Amino acid sequence: MTDVVTVTEPRPGVAQITMADQENKNTFTGDLLAGLGRAFTRVQADERYKAVILTGYGSFFCSGGTREVLLDIHAGESTFQAKDEGTPNAYSLPLECPIPVISAMQGHAIGGGLSMGLFADFVILSRESIYTANFMKYGFTPGFGSTRVFPAKLGLALAQEFLLTGRTFRGAELAERGVPYPVRPRKDVLAAALELAESLAEKPRRSLVLLKEHLVRELREQLPAVIEQELAMHEVTFHQPEVKELLLSRYGA
């Protein structure tokens, strides 16, 4: 593991992947992406594990793309897809993982970081944290599979509000809106995830793998076409001059 991503075993049969790039607030830096890829590969290869908890540090879960990467996409030098064929895309690692994944989003989840969290099988939110799909805040259409996973996991009405407006929600507000996930005080999110993971770890691994494969088959099958459509929209929306101006003036604000 890199220093910014660690794997621990807090309970028998439960792996905990912790993102803790405090210098970069868990944005998708090269170190974080590489660490996530290695962490999930390690967990998937160890048949002792029956459930995975994905979490962050302090008040940050995952902050999505770095400004440098977004500017590279604007300049036509990159995309949100992994550069090397065969390299997993970090945002879909929870979906592709064969065993159930719990996103313990104890902290802020922004853009692609929120998309990654929603690709998990279970989601636990924090009342104090902010959750935003802020792509349109910068003038470009959403990526990271968010146009499919948001409606699938949040319902169409709330997904449209997230994606079209780019607005920010507190976890407490999402609870009032009836979001279909537990919303806990930040200090209780990881404990709730551990309790859920322990209940999963009581089941046979093979049964968990087969049932998850059945439940997520449609989403897995649909995702490549969705990504193609998102990339096509980026070809139209990402290279507008306003996008660069907004990234330089608003990113991180």
XYZ file of C-alpha atoms in Angstrom:
253
model
C 0.000 0.000 0.000
C 1.053 3.609 -0.445
C 1.210 5.742 2.679
C -2.078 7.405 1.730
C -4.080 4.162 1.431
C -3.950 1.412 4.049
C -5.654 -1.941 4.549
C -6.475 -3.236 8.020
C -8.624 -6.027 9.420
C -10.730 -4.477 12.207
C -12.850 -7.630 12.564
C -12.373 -11.214 11.371
C -13.352 -11.425 7.703
C -13.633 -7.632 7.343
C -11.141 -5.507 5.406
C -10.995 -1.755 5.975
C -9.509 0.394 3.215
C -8.688 3.850 4.547
C -7.826 6.820 2.347
C -5.730 9.341 4.263
C -3.972 11.734 1.889
C -4.182 14.642 4.286
C -1.932 16.863 2.196
C -4.313 16.666 -0.770
C -7.605 16.128 1.084
C -8.147 12.761 -0.599
C -8.328 14.094 -4.132
C -7.610 11.613 -6.926
C -3.847 12.090 -6.970
C -1.650 9.467 -8.594
C -0.692 8.107 -5.173
C -4.298 7.771 -4.036
C -5.427 6.106 -7.260
C -2.510 3.656 -7.227
C -3.086 2.908 -3.573
C -6.774 2.212 -4.097
C -6.035 -0.121 -6.982
C -3.511 -2.107 -4.950
C -5.745 -2.172 -1.890
C -8.737 -3.630 -3.719
C -6.519 -6.123 -5.552
C -5.088 -7.300 -2.255
C -8.491 -7.605 -0.586
C -10.073 -9.438 -3.518
C -7.244 -11.976 -3.572
C -7.604 -12.853 0.118
C -10.479 -15.292 0.540
C -10.600 -14.625 4.277
C -12.393 -11.367 3.555
C -16.150 -11.297 3.161
C -16.812 -7.557 3.329
C -14.934 -4.319 2.705
C -15.300 -0.958 4.414
C -14.085 2.007 2.352
C -13.568 5.157 4.396
C -11.557 8.364 4.632
C -9.958 10.383 7.406
C -11.273 13.152 9.641
C -13.735 15.312 7.749
C -12.815 14.014 4.271
C -14.037 10.905 2.487
C -12.911 11.659 -1.085
C -12.672 14.966 -2.931
C -12.605 13.755 -6.543
C -10.395 15.053 -9.325
C -7.493 17.421 -8.736
C -7.530 20.817 -10.410
C -4.418 19.844 -12.383
C -6.128 16.775 -13.844
C -9.279 18.748 -14.643
C -7.218 21.387 -16.430
C -5.478 18.606 -18.379
C -8.883 17.282 -19.456
C -9.878 20.800 -20.511
C -6.684 20.987 -22.600
C -7.460 17.648 -24.253
C -4.477 15.911 -22.656
C -6.396 13.459 -20.476
C -9.794 12.023 -19.523
C -11.261 10.734 -16.265
C -10.576 7.195 -17.467
C -7.446 5.287 -16.411
C -4.650 5.948 -18.903
C -3.405 2.372 -19.176
C -5.670 -0.307 -20.597
C -6.256 -2.959 -17.961
C -5.760 -0.486 -15.112
C -8.930 -0.266 -13.007
C -10.808 3.003 -12.720
C -10.827 3.950 -9.048
C -14.408 5.251 -9.076
C -15.833 1.832 -10.028
C -13.631 -0.306 -7.748
C -16.446 -0.786 -5.200
C -18.752 -1.990 -7.986
C -16.204 -4.386 -9.468
C -15.113 -5.815 -6.102
C -16.584 -9.343 -5.851
C -17.479 -9.049 -2.157
C -19.832 -6.447 -0.656
C -18.391 -2.971 -0.124
C -19.609 -0.469 2.464
C -18.839 3.203 1.847
C -18.433 4.714 5.301
C -18.591 8.316 4.114
C -17.716 9.914 7.411
C -16.451 13.025 5.630
C -17.034 15.244 2.636
C -17.544 13.463 -0.699
C -17.174 15.612 -3.795
C -17.602 14.962 -7.515
C -15.926 11.716 -8.521
C -15.367 10.938 -4.849
C -19.102 10.870 -4.255
C -19.616 8.774 -7.380
C -17.086 6.235 -6.085
C -18.868 6.079 -2.742
C -22.229 5.465 -4.383
C -20.846 2.554 -6.408
C -20.600 0.614 -3.137
C -23.250 -1.892 -2.108
C -23.998 -0.051 1.137
C -23.623 3.638 1.940
C -23.502 5.371 5.321
C -23.461 9.169 5.384
C -22.462 11.740 7.985
C -24.873 14.409 9.195
C -22.135 17.049 9.319
C -20.478 16.342 5.974
C -21.109 17.863 2.570
C -22.011 15.827 -0.513
C -21.912 17.363 -3.947
C -21.727 16.406 -7.626
C -20.170 19.750 -8.486
C -19.286 19.103 -12.135
C -21.692 21.698 -13.501
C -20.341 24.248 -11.022
C -17.338 24.362 -13.346
C -19.394 24.213 -16.525
C -18.753 20.641 -17.707
C -21.088 17.681 -17.685
C -20.681 14.915 -15.098
C -18.303 11.965 -15.432
C -17.132 8.973 -13.373
C -20.318 7.073 -14.180
C -22.331 9.521 -12.094
C -25.078 9.914 -14.701
C -25.954 6.256 -14.119
C -25.112 5.629 -10.473
C -26.824 8.731 -9.055
C -30.290 7.886 -10.447
C -29.778 4.220 -9.564
C -28.843 4.885 -5.958
C -30.602 8.162 -5.087
C -33.676 8.172 -7.337
C -34.149 10.304 -10.442
C -35.486 13.465 -8.791
C -32.649 13.856 -6.288
C -30.079 12.745 -8.874
C -31.232 15.454 -11.271
C -30.932 18.064 -8.548
C -27.423 16.894 -7.679
C -26.222 16.697 -11.275
C -27.962 19.611 -13.001
C -27.511 22.230 -10.278
C -24.153 21.131 -8.861
C -25.384 22.227 -5.448
C -24.015 21.081 -2.116
C -26.029 19.096 0.435
C -25.298 18.443 4.089
C -25.920 14.898 5.235
C -28.583 16.166 7.639
C -30.471 17.747 4.728
C -30.274 14.525 2.725
C -31.762 12.683 5.695
C -34.694 15.121 5.667
C -35.068 14.554 1.925
C -35.484 10.837 2.547
C -32.180 9.637 1.095
C -32.291 5.797 1.198
C -29.191 5.430 3.378
C -28.404 5.755 7.073
C -27.198 9.233 8.061
C -25.276 9.227 11.339
C -23.220 11.692 13.345
C -19.687 11.600 11.948
C -18.299 9.931 15.054
C -20.733 7.014 14.626
C -20.339 6.306 10.886
C -17.446 3.864 11.117
C -19.002 1.992 14.036
C -22.204 1.562 12.021
C -20.168 0.287 9.071
C -18.337 -2.196 11.287
C -21.603 -3.512 12.680
C -22.942 -4.024 9.165
C -19.694 -5.627 7.983
C -19.737 -8.067 10.892
C -23.233 -9.198 9.927
C -22.040 -9.794 6.355
C -18.965 -11.679 7.548
C -21.226 -14.261 9.198
C -22.315 -15.469 5.748
C -20.438 -17.855 3.438
C -18.143 -15.918 1.095
C -19.242 -17.832 -1.986
C -22.890 -16.969 -1.327
C -22.047 -13.288 -0.877
C -20.064 -13.230 -4.110
C -22.795 -14.912 -6.150
C -25.580 -12.749 -4.768
C -23.650 -9.509 -5.269
C -22.833 -10.555 -8.838
C -26.549 -11.079 -9.474
C -27.608 -7.794 -7.860
C -25.087 -5.554 -9.664
C -24.995 -7.349 -13.032
C -27.190 -4.775 -14.777
C -25.169 -1.817 -13.486
C -21.871 -3.473 -14.429
C -23.147 -4.241 -17.922
C -24.515 -0.734 -18.491
C -21.520 1.193 -17.190
C -19.190 0.984 -20.246
C -21.831 2.506 -22.548
C -22.583 5.198 -19.958
C -18.887 6.084 -19.739
C -18.712 6.394 -23.527
C -21.670 8.784 -23.449
C -20.129 10.847 -20.633
C -16.826 11.094 -22.520
C -18.711 12.196 -25.642
C -20.418 14.956 -23.643
C -17.029 15.987 -22.265
C -15.766 16.455 -25.830
C -18.466 19.092 -26.206
C -18.548 20.681 -22.754
C -15.086 20.366 -21.192
C -13.132 22.410 -23.720
C -15.191 25.582 -23.400
C -13.105 28.607 -22.339
C -15.466 29.248 -19.432
C -14.505 25.899 -17.912
C -10.861 26.882 -17.515
C -11.877 30.217 -16.031
C -14.194 28.548 -13.530
C -11.611 25.927 -12.545
C -9.038 28.643 -11.902
C -11.433 30.878 -9.971
C -13.749 28.458 -8.151
C -11.872 25.187 -7.574
C -11.643 24.483 -3.862
C -13.839 27.454 -2.957
